Short mmCIF file of C-alpha atoms in Angstrom, two decimals:
data_model
loop_
_atom_site.label_atom_id
_atom_site.label_comp_id
_atom_site.label_asym_id
_atom_site.label_seq_id
_atom_site.Cartn_x
_atom_site.Cartn_y
_atom_site.Cartn_z
CA MET A 1 -45.79 -1.80 -114.57
CA ARG A 2 -49.29 -3.39 -114.44
CA ILE A 3 -49.13 -7.24 -113.81
CA ALA A 4 -51.77 -9.71 -114.24
CA ILE A 5 -51.43 -13.21 -112.63
CA VAL A 6 -52.98 -16.17 -113.97
CA TYR A 7 -52.69 -19.45 -111.84
CA ASN A 8 -54.30 -23.00 -111.45
CA SER A 9 -56.03 -24.55 -108.43
CA THR A 10 -53.47 -26.76 -107.22
CA GLU A 11 -52.05 -26.13 -103.64
CA GLU A 12 -48.40 -25.62 -104.72
CA SER A 13 -49.73 -23.01 -107.36
CA ILE A 14 -51.99 -21.22 -105.04
CA LYS A 15 -48.91 -21.02 -102.64
CA VAL A 16 -46.83 -19.55 -105.08
CA PHE A 17 -49.45 -17.23 -106.17
CA LYS A 18 -49.81 -15.84 -102.93
CA LYS A 19 -46.14 -15.37 -102.28
CA LEU A 20 -45.61 -13.55 -105.69
CA ARG A 21 -48.64 -11.33 -105.28
CA ALA A 22 -47.30 -10.35 -101.71
CA MET A 23 -43.77 -9.57 -103.03
CA LEU A 24 -45.18 -7.76 -106.24
CA LEU A 25 -47.21 -5.42 -103.84
CA GLU A 26 -44.49 -5.06 -101.67
CA HIS A 27 -42.26 -3.63 -104.54
CA HIS A 28 -45.12 -1.42 -105.41
CA PHE A 29 -46.02 -2.95 -108.87
CA ILE A 30 -49.78 -2.38 -110.07
CA LEU A 31 -51.73 -5.62 -110.29
CA ASP A 32 -54.05 -5.41 -113.20
CA GLN A 33 -56.07 -8.44 -114.51
CA LYS A 34 -57.76 -6.17 -117.21
CA ASN A 35 -54.96 -4.17 -118.79
CA PRO A 36 -51.77 -5.74 -117.96
CA SER A 37 -48.47 -5.16 -119.48
CA ILE A 38 -46.85 -8.48 -118.21
CA VAL A 39 -48.95 -11.66 -117.79
CA ILE A 40 -47.38 -14.20 -115.28
CA SER A 41 -48.41 -17.58 -115.27
CA VAL A 42 -48.34 -19.81 -112.19
CA GLY A 43 -48.52 -23.52 -112.90
CA GLY A 44 -47.52 -25.48 -116.00
CA ASP A 45 -47.83 -25.18 -119.60
CA GLY A 46 -51.66 -25.72 -119.20
CA THR A 47 -51.90 -22.65 -117.28
CA LEU A 48 -49.57 -20.64 -119.53
CA LEU A 49 -51.93 -21.71 -122.55
CA SER A 50 -54.82 -20.53 -120.59
CA ALA A 51 -53.20 -17.04 -119.87
CA PHE A 52 -52.34 -16.81 -123.58
CA HIS A 53 -56.01 -17.43 -124.60
CA ARG A 54 -57.14 -15.02 -121.99
CA TYR A 55 -55.00 -12.30 -123.50
CA ALA A 56 -54.75 -13.17 -126.97
CA HIS A 57 -56.71 -10.01 -127.80
CA MET A 58 -53.65 -7.82 -126.31
CA LEU A 59 -50.68 -9.55 -127.69
CA ASP A 60 -49.11 -6.25 -129.21
CA GLY A 61 -48.94 -4.99 -125.65
CA VAL A 62 -48.28 -7.89 -123.57
CA ARG A 63 -45.55 -9.95 -122.45
CA PHE A 64 -45.76 -13.25 -120.84
CA ILE A 65 -43.70 -14.90 -117.97
CA GLY A 66 -44.13 -18.63 -116.78
CA VAL A 67 -43.59 -19.65 -113.24
CA HIS A 68 -43.10 -23.53 -112.99
CA THR A 69 -45.08 -25.40 -110.31
CA GLY A 70 -45.67 -28.74 -112.12
CA HIS A 71 -43.66 -31.50 -113.44
CA LEU A 72 -43.06 -30.08 -117.10
CA GLY A 73 -42.68 -26.63 -118.09
CA PHE A 74 -41.94 -26.13 -121.75
CA TYR A 75 -42.68 -22.15 -121.71
CA THR A 76 -41.82 -21.58 -118.01
CA ASP A 77 -38.50 -20.19 -116.82
CA TRP A 78 -39.02 -19.59 -113.39
CA ARG A 79 -39.53 -21.66 -109.97
CA GLU A 80 -40.72 -20.78 -106.66
CA TYR A 81 -37.12 -20.55 -105.28
CA ASN A 82 -36.17 -17.89 -107.62
CA ILE A 83 -39.05 -15.64 -107.46
CA GLY A 84 -36.84 -13.09 -105.65
CA GLU A 85 -34.86 -12.81 -108.89
CA LEU A 86 -37.80 -12.50 -110.87
CA ILE A 87 -38.88 -9.46 -108.95
CA GLU A 88 -35.66 -7.90 -109.14
CA SER A 89 -35.66 -8.53 -113.02
CA LEU A 90 -39.20 -6.69 -113.12
CA LYS A 91 -37.61 -3.86 -111.30
CA SER A 92 -35.05 -3.41 -113.90
CA ASP A 93 -37.20 -4.39 -116.79
CA ASN A 94 -36.07 -2.77 -120.18
CA GLY A 95 -38.77 -4.17 -122.15
CA GLU A 96 -36.94 -6.99 -124.14
CA TYR A 97 -38.77 -10.00 -125.38
CA VAL A 98 -38.41 -12.91 -127.31
CA GLU A 99 -41.35 -13.71 -129.53
CA TYR A 100 -42.68 -17.24 -131.01
CA PRO A 101 -44.91 -17.68 -133.86
CA LEU A 102 -48.52 -18.71 -133.59
CA LEU A 103 -51.21 -20.61 -135.51
CA ASP A 104 -54.07 -18.78 -137.51
CA VAL A 105 -57.25 -21.00 -137.57
CA GLU A 106 -60.29 -20.15 -139.64
CA ILE A 107 -63.51 -22.11 -139.63
CA TYR A 108 -66.09 -21.76 -142.23
CA TYR A 109 -69.58 -22.77 -141.53
CA ASN A 110 -72.33 -23.36 -144.15
CA HIS A 111 -74.73 -21.06 -141.99
CA LYS A 112 -72.31 -18.27 -141.65
CA PRO A 113 -71.20 -15.70 -144.10
CA TYR A 114 -67.76 -15.05 -142.33
CA PRO A 115 -65.23 -17.57 -140.97
CA THR A 116 -64.49 -17.84 -136.99
CA HIS A 117 -61.17 -16.87 -136.04
CA PHE A 118 -58.74 -18.46 -133.73
CA LEU A 119 -55.16 -18.39 -132.50
CA ALA A 120 -53.24 -21.52 -131.26
CA LEU A 121 -49.92 -21.44 -129.36
CA ASN A 122 -49.37 -25.23 -129.93
CA GLU A 123 -51.61 -26.92 -132.18
CA SER A 124 -54.84 -27.60 -133.70
CA THR A 125 -56.34 -31.17 -134.16
CA ILE A 126 -59.27 -32.60 -136.28
CA LYS A 127 -60.49 -35.95 -135.26
CA ARG A 128 -63.40 -38.17 -135.55
CA VAL A 129 -64.29 -40.35 -132.19
CA ASP A 130 -66.88 -42.78 -134.01
CA GLY A 131 -65.69 -43.45 -137.28
CA THR A 132 -62.88 -42.34 -139.93
CA LEU A 133 -62.25 -39.05 -140.56
CA VAL A 134 -62.19 -38.44 -144.23
CA CYS A 135 -61.03 -34.89 -145.72
CA ASP A 136 -59.44 -33.19 -148.53
CA VAL A 137 -56.16 -31.58 -147.83
CA TYR A 138 -55.20 -28.43 -149.86
CA ILE A 139 -51.71 -26.67 -149.80
CA ARG A 140 -51.96 -22.97 -151.29
CA ASP A 141 -55.29 -23.89 -152.80
CA GLU A 142 -53.66 -27.13 -154.59
CA HIS A 143 -55.19 -30.21 -153.97
CA PHE A 144 -52.87 -32.71 -152.08
CA GLU A 145 -54.44 -35.71 -150.57
CA ARG A 146 -57.52 -37.26 -149.57
CA PHE A 147 -56.88 -38.42 -146.09
CA ARG A 148 -58.67 -41.17 -144.39
CA GLY A 149 -57.78 -42.01 -140.68
CA ASP A 150 -58.17 -41.05 -136.96
CA GLY A 151 -57.20 -37.25 -137.66
CA LEU A 152 -54.80 -34.75 -138.50
CA CYS A 153 -52.63 -32.06 -136.32
CA ILE A 154 -51.44 -28.76 -137.32
CA SER A 155 -48.82 -27.56 -135.17
CA THR A 156 -46.68 -24.39 -134.50
CA PRO A 157 -42.66 -24.83 -134.06
CA THR A 158 -43.01 -24.49 -130.56
CA GLY A 159 -46.00 -26.63 -130.45
CA SER A 160 -44.20 -29.29 -132.42
CA THR A 161 -42.81 -30.69 -128.89
CA GLY A 162 -46.43 -31.42 -128.00
CA TYR A 163 -49.00 -33.60 -129.62
CA ASN A 164 -47.27 -33.32 -132.70
CA LYS A 165 -44.26 -35.17 -131.39
CA SER A 166 -46.24 -37.81 -129.66
CA ILE A 167 -47.55 -39.04 -133.22
CA GLY A 168 -44.20 -38.97 -135.05
CA GLY A 169 -43.91 -35.46 -136.05
CA ALA A 170 -40.59 -33.52 -136.10
CA VAL A 171 -39.18 -30.86 -133.75
CA LEU A 172 -38.92 -27.78 -135.29
CA HIS A 173 -36.90 -24.51 -134.18
CA PRO A 174 -39.50 -21.71 -133.89
CA ARG A 175 -37.29 -19.37 -135.83
CA LEU A 176 -38.16 -21.63 -139.14
CA GLU A 177 -41.80 -20.22 -138.56
CA ALA A 178 -43.15 -23.00 -140.41
CA LEU A 179 -46.48 -24.92 -139.90
CA GLN A 180 -46.42 -29.00 -139.64
CA LEU A 181 -49.01 -31.09 -140.70
CA THR A 182 -48.92 -34.69 -139.19
CA GLU A 183 -51.38 -37.75 -139.66
CA MET A 184 -52.97 -39.82 -137.02
CA ALA A 185 -53.39 -43.50 -138.06
CA SER A 186 -53.98 -42.76 -142.03
CA LEU A 187 -55.68 -45.56 -143.76
CA ASN A 188 -53.26 -46.96 -146.45
CA ASN A 189 -53.94 -49.89 -148.80
CA ARG A 190 -54.11 -50.72 -152.38
CA VAL A 191 -57.44 -48.47 -152.66
CA PHE A 192 -56.50 -45.49 -150.55
CA ARG A 193 -53.06 -43.78 -150.04
CA THR A 194 -51.97 -40.84 -148.01
CA LEU A 195 -48.16 -39.50 -147.72
CA SER A 196 -48.10 -40.82 -144.20
CA SER A 197 -45.30 -38.59 -143.38
CA PRO A 198 -45.28 -35.28 -141.60
CA LEU A 199 -45.34 -32.10 -143.93
CA ILE A 200 -43.31 -28.89 -143.06
CA ILE A 201 -45.35 -25.75 -144.76
CA ALA A 202 -43.44 -22.68 -145.78
CA PRO A 203 -44.40 -19.69 -143.77
CA ASP A 204 -45.86 -18.05 -146.97
CA GLU A 205 -48.09 -21.17 -147.56
CA TRP A 206 -51.25 -22.30 -145.77
CA ILE A 207 -53.44 -25.32 -145.43
CA ARG A 208 -56.96 -26.08 -146.39
CA ILE A 209 -58.81 -28.82 -144.82
CA ARG A 210 -62.29 -29.82 -146.28
CA PRO A 211 -64.37 -32.68 -144.27
CA ILE A 212 -65.91 -35.32 -146.98
CA GLU A 213 -68.51 -37.54 -146.04
CA THR A 214 -68.06 -35.99 -142.48
CA ASN A 215 -71.04 -34.01 -140.61
CA ASP A 216 -69.08 -34.00 -137.42
CA PHE A 217 -65.63 -34.08 -135.79
CA VAL A 218 -64.10 -33.11 -132.94
CA LEU A 219 -61.96 -29.74 -133.37
CA SER A 220 -59.21 -28.83 -130.67
CA ILE A 221 -57.32 -25.47 -130.34
CA ASP A 222 -54.64 -25.87 -127.93
CA GLN A 223 -56.69 -27.00 -124.88
CA VAL A 224 -59.93 -25.90 -126.03
CA VAL A 225 -62.06 -28.64 -127.68
CA THR A 226 -65.39 -28.22 -129.54
CA ASN A 227 -67.73 -30.83 -131.52
CA GLU A 228 -68.22 -29.54 -134.99
CA THR A 229 -71.29 -30.27 -136.87
CA GLN A 230 -71.51 -27.50 -139.55
CA ALA A 231 -68.07 -26.48 -140.53
CA THR A 232 -67.29 -27.16 -144.32
CA GLU A 233 -63.58 -25.86 -144.36
CA LEU A 234 -60.77 -25.29 -142.14
CA ARG A 235 -57.83 -22.94 -143.08
CA PHE A 236 -54.54 -22.85 -141.10
CA LYS A 237 -51.33 -20.31 -141.54
CA ILE A 238 -48.64 -18.70 -139.65
CA ALA A 239 -50.45 -15.87 -137.69
CA GLU A 240 -49.48 -12.22 -138.36
CA GLU A 241 -49.55 -12.10 -134.50
CA ARG A 242 -46.75 -13.45 -132.07
CA ILE A 243 -46.41 -14.28 -128.66
CA ARG A 244 -43.82 -12.55 -126.58
CA PHE A 245 -42.22 -13.77 -123.42
CA ALA A 246 -40.11 -11.17 -121.38
CA ARG A 247 -36.63 -11.90 -122.02
CA TYR A 248 -34.73 -12.10 -118.39
CA GLN A 249 -33.65 -15.58 -118.30
CA HIS A 250 -35.41 -17.11 -121.31
CA THR A 251 -34.37 -20.66 -121.87
CA HIS A 252 -33.00 -21.33 -125.34
CA PHE A 253 -35.20 -23.46 -127.32
CA TRP A 254 -32.85 -26.50 -127.80
CA ASN A 255 -32.18 -26.43 -123.94
CA ARG A 256 -35.79 -26.59 -123.22
CA VAL A 257 -36.16 -29.82 -125.67
CA GLU A 258 -33.15 -31.38 -124.08
CA ASP A 259 -34.47 -30.68 -120.42
CA ALA A 260 -37.91 -31.75 -121.31
CA PHE A 261 -37.55 -35.14 -123.05
CA LEU A 262 -33.80 -35.99 -122.41
CA GLY A 263 -33.08 -34.74 -118.79
CA ALA A 264 -31.00 -31.85 -117.59
CA LYS A 265 -27.59 -31.87 -118.47
CA LYS A 266 -25.03 -33.30 -115.76
CA ASN A 267 -22.02 -31.26 -114.96
CA GLU A 268 -18.80 -32.80 -116.28
CA ASP A 269 -15.57 -33.05 -114.46
#
């Protein structure tokens, strides 16, 4: 089994990384950063996102494991104190996994014949920082609304617990495999109107966004942020690819939600 480790620069993560690396070598695992079959992230969800984007071109042959060293680990199942159990699970690995849907993002530019393609695990957002974002929103190529406001967020089901939730979006179970479109501070009056409610988009539908009267905006794809000046259209859909997590002690989705936002369950007498 070939294993890659991705970790952040915090003191705790470096300490856990060194401990994990030593234990893996002691049990004769192969450490391979270029062509792994297992990717272990050591840190928080941001580290896991970095690991995902680093190996997004290898999703068919890679499973992920998250070791949590921060304050919140929605995708991370392991802690420093049970790394020994993780090693034992790796030794008895049978290839099982649980998979989550991803967001497929295509960006069309006026100077390129083909779109630029990205995958997102959590969400993609479109914002203006120096004015109102104006864009036409299409669903399955049918015009839905002309949006005016701060921005738009398109999230995956697992990403629905992130930025999407903070701006009033719904939390979706990943088995629904649906997109969610959530508005940020939309402008609504007698002249301009938007739905102003989160939209849940079926897995066989897609979203197109065309900026209007806007020659620049900020685009984020998970934690990657770019300033766009030549984009003419963005398309979003559920990706054909999936992210796979090794299924050793993978936490149930609603248990993750409960633990992240309500606190761990208390033992009842």
